[in-house]
Tab-separated table of C-alpha atoms in Angstrom:
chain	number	residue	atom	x	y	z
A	15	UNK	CA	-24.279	-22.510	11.451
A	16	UNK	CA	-20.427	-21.372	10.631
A	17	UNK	CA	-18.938	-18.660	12.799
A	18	UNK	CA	-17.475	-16.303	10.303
A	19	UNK	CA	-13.739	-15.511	11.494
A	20	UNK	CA	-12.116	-11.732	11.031
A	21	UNK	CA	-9.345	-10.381	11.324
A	22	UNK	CA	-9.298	-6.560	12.159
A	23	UNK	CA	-8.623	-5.595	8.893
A	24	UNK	CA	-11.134	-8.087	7.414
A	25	UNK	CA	-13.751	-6.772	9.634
A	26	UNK	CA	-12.859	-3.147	8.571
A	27	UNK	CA	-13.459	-4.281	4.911
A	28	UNK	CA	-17.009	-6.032	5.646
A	29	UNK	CA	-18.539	-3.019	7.410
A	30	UNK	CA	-17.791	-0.665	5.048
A	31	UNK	CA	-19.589	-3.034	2.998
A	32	UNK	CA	-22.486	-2.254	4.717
A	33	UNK	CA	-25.058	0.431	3.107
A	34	UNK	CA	-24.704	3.070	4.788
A	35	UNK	CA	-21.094	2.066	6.270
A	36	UNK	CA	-20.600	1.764	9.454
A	37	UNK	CA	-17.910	4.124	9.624
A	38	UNK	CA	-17.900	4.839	13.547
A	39	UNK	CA	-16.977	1.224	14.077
A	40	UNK	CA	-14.209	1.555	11.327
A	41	UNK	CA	-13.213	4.460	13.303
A	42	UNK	CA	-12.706	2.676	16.819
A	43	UNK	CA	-11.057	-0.639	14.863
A	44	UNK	CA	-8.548	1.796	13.021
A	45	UNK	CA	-7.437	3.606	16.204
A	46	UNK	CA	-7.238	-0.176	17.885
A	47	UNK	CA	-4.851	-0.458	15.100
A	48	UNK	CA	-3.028	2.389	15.421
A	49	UNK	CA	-3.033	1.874	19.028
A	50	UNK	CA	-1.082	-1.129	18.528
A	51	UNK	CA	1.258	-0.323	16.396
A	52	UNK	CA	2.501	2.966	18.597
A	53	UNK	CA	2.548	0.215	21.811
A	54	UNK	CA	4.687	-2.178	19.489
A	55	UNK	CA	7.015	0.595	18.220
A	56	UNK	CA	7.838	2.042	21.713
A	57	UNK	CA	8.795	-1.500	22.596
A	58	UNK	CA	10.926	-1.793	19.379
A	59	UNK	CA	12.842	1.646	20.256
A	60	UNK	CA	13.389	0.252	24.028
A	61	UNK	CA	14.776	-3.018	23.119
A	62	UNK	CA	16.951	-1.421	20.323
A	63	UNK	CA	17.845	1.501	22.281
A	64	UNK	CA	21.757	2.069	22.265
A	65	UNK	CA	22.427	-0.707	19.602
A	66	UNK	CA	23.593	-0.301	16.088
A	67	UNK	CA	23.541	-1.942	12.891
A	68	UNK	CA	25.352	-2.586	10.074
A	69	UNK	CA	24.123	-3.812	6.520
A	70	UNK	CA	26.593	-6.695	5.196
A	71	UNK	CA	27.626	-6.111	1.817
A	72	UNK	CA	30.200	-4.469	-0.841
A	73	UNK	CA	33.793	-6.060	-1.923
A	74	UNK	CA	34.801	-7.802	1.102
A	75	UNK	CA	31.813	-9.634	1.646
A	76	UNK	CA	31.448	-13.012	-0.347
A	77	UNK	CA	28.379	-15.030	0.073
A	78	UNK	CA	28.292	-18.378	0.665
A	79	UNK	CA	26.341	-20.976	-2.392
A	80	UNK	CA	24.465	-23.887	-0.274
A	81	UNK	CA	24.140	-26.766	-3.023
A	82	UNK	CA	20.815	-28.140	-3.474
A	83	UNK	CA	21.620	-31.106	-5.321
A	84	UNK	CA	18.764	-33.123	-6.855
A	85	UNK	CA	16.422	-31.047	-4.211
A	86	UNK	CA	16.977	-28.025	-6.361
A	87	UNK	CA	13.789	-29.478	-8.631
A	88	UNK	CA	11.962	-30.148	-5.954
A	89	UNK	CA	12.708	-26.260	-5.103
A	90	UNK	CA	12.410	-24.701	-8.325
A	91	UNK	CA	9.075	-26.997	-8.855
A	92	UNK	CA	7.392	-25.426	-5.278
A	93	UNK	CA	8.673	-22.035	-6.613
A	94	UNK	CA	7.305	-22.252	-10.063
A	95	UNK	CA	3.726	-23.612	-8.123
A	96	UNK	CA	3.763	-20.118	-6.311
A	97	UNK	CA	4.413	-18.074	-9.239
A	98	UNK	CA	1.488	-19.838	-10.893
A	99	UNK	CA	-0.394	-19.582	-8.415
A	100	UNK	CA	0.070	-15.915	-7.187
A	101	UNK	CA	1.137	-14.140	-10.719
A	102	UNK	CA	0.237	-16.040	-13.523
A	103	UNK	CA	-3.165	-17.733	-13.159
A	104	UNK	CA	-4.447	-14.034	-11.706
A	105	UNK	CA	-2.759	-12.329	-15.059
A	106	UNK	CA	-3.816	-14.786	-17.141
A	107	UNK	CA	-7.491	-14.734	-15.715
A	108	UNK	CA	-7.597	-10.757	-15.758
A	109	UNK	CA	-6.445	-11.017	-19.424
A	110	UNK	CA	-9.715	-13.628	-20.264
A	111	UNK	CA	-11.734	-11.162	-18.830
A	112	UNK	CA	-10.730	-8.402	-20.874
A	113	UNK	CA	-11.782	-10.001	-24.170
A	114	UNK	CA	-14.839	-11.035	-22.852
A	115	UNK	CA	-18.415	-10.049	-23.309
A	116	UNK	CA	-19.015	-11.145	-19.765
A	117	UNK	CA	-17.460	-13.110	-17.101
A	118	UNK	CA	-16.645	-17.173	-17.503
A	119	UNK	CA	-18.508	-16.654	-21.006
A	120	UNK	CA	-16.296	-18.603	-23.154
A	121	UNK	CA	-16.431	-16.404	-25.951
A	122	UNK	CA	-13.970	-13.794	-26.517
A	123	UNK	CA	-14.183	-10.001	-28.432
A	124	UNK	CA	-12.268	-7.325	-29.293
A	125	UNK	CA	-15.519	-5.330	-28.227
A	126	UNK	CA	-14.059	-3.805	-25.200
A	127	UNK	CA	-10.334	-3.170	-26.438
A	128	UNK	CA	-11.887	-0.896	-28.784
A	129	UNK	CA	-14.268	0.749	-26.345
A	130	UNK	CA	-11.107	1.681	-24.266
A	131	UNK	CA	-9.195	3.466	-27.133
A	132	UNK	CA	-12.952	5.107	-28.222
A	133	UNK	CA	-14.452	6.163	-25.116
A	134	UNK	CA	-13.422	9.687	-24.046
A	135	UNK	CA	-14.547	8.380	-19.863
A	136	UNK	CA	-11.798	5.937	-20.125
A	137	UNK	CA	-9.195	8.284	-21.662
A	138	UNK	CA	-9.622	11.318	-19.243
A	139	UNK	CA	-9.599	8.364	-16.081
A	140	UNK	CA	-6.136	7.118	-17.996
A	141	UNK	CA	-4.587	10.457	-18.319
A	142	UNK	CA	-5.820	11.653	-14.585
A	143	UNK	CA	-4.098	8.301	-13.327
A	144	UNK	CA	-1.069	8.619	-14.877
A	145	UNK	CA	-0.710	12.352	-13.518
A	146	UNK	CA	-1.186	11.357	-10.059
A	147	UNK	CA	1.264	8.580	-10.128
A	148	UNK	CA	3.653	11.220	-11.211
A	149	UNK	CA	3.030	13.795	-9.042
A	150	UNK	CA	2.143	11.597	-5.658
A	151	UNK	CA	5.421	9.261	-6.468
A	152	UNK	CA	7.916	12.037	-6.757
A	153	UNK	CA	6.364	14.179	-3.739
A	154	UNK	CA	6.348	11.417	-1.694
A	155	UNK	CA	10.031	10.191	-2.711
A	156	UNK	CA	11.453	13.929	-1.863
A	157	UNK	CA	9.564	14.042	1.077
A	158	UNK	CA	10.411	10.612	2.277
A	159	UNK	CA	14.054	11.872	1.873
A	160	UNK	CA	14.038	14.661	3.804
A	161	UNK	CA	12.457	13.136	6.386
A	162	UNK	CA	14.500	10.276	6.738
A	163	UNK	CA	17.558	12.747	6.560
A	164	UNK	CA	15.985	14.674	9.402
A	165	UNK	CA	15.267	11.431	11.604
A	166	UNK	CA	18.577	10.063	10.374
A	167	UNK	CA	21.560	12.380	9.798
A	168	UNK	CA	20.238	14.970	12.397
A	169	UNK	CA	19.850	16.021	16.290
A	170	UNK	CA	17.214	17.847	15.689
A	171	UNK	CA	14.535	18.409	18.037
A	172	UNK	CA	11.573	16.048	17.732
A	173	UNK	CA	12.580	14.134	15.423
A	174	UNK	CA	11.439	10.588	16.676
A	175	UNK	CA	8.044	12.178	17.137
A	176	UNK	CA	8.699	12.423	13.215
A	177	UNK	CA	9.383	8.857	12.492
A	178	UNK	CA	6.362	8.069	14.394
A	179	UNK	CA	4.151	10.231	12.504
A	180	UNK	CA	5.466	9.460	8.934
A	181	UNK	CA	5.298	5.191	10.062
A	182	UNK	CA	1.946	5.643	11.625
A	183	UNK	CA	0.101	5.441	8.489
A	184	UNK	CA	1.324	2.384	7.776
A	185	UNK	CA	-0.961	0.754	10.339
A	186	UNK	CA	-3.923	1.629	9.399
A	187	UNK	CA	-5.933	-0.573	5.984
A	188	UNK	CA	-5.612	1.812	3.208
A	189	UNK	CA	-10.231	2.215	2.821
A	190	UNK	CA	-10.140	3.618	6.682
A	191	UNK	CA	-7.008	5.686	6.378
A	192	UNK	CA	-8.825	7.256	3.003
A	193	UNK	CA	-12.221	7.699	5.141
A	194	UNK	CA	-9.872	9.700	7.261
A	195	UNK	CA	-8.085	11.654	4.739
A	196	UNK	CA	-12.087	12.361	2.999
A	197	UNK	CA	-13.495	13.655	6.308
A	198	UNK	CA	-10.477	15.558	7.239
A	199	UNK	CA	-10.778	17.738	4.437
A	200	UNK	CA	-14.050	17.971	4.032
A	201	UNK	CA	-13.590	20.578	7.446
A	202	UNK	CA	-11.057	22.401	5.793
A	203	UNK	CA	-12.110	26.076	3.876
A	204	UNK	CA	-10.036	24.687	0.844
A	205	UNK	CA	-11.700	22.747	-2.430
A	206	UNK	CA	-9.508	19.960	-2.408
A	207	UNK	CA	-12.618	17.336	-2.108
A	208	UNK	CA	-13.602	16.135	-5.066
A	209	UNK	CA	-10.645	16.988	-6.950
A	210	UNK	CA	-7.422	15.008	-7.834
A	211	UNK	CA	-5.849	16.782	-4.976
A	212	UNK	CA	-7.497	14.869	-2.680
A	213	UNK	CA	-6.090	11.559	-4.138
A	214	UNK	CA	-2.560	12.860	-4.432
A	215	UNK	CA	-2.492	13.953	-0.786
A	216	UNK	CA	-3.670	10.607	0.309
A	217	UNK	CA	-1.326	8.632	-1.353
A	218	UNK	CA	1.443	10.911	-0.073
A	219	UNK	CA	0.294	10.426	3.988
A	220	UNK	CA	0.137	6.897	3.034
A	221	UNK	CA	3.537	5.752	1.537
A	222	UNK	CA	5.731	8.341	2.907
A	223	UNK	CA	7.082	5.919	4.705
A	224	UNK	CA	8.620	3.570	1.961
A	225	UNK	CA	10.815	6.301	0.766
A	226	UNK	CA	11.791	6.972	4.332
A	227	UNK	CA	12.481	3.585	5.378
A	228	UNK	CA	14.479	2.886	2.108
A	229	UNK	CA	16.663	5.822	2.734
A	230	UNK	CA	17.129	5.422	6.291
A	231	UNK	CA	18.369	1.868	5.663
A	232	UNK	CA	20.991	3.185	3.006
């Protein structure tokens, strides 16, 4: 018999598998996560405390070319094999399988390219996705912003307690920080569950970081 091997995140995935989910033990693995991560910034802050740093770059910085030779084929062949292997044999399977009555069939329609531009379902899920991209991407950019500008640029008063906050999220897999986000607001006396809202405000808590980071670097 095998022994199955997991990974914390792996074994977050499998039990919510599980009908019902086992979301108490997603719980306890998520805060293990998060756990972690606060131990292994507070170490970061300590052994960076009192040190800056400087990004290399504009006019008076010239890079230096390494010449590959003849190993530049053997190079652009191993880079071509990832590509392949990562981008275009996923694409060019996900295309098969849109023109296909069924999976690994052989046979290819037009059947369901129509049924996307003729199904009202699929044009109200289109139109509901593209308006929380918008919103979510630019709230969390201006947020992201001022926060970073607030960590960054100012002496205010908490403000690494800030940082912490807005990276926290990024330790946690994205199905137990949305269990989170779905309980948390199912206490709260507004309707967001169940709406769009809901979605928008997870996606904010979850990559308001990026824009933070990003900015903070610059």
């Amino acid at each position: 018999m095998t022994k199955e091997i997991y990974m914390v995140t792996t074994r977050i995935y499998t039990e919510l598998q599980h009908f019902p989910p086992n979301f108490g033990i997603v719980a306890i693995l998520a805060i293990y996560l998060m756990v972690l991560s606060a131990i292994a910034s507070l170490l970061q802050g300590w052994a960076l405390k009192g040190r800056s740093f400087v990004t290399v770059t504009g006019k008076g910085f010239r890079p230096r070319i390494i010449s590959l030779a003849s190993g530049r084929y053997v190079v652009a062949a191993m880079i071509w094999l990832y590509l392949v292997l990562t981008v275009v044999g996923p694409v060019t399977i996900i295309t098969a399988a849109a023109f296909s009555p069924f999976t690994w069939s052989g046979k290819f329609t037009w059947a369901n390219i129509i049924f996307l531009w003729t199904s009202e379902d699929v044009r109200s899920t289109l139109w509901n996705s593209v308006v929380i991209t918008i919103i979510a991407a630019t709230a969390t950019t201006v947020l992201g912003f001022v926060a970073s500008w607030i960590t960054v640029r100012t002496r205010m008063a908490g403000r690494e307690i800030l940082q912490f906050v807005v990276l926290l999220p990024m330790s946690i897999p994205s199905l137990a920080f949305a269990l989170g986000v779905s309980f948390f607001w199912l206490w709260m006396p507004w309707s967001v569950y169940g709406t769009i809202w809901i979605i928008i405000i997870g996606l904010i808590g979850r990559y308001l970081s990026i824009p933070c980071e990003r900015s903070a670097a610059a």
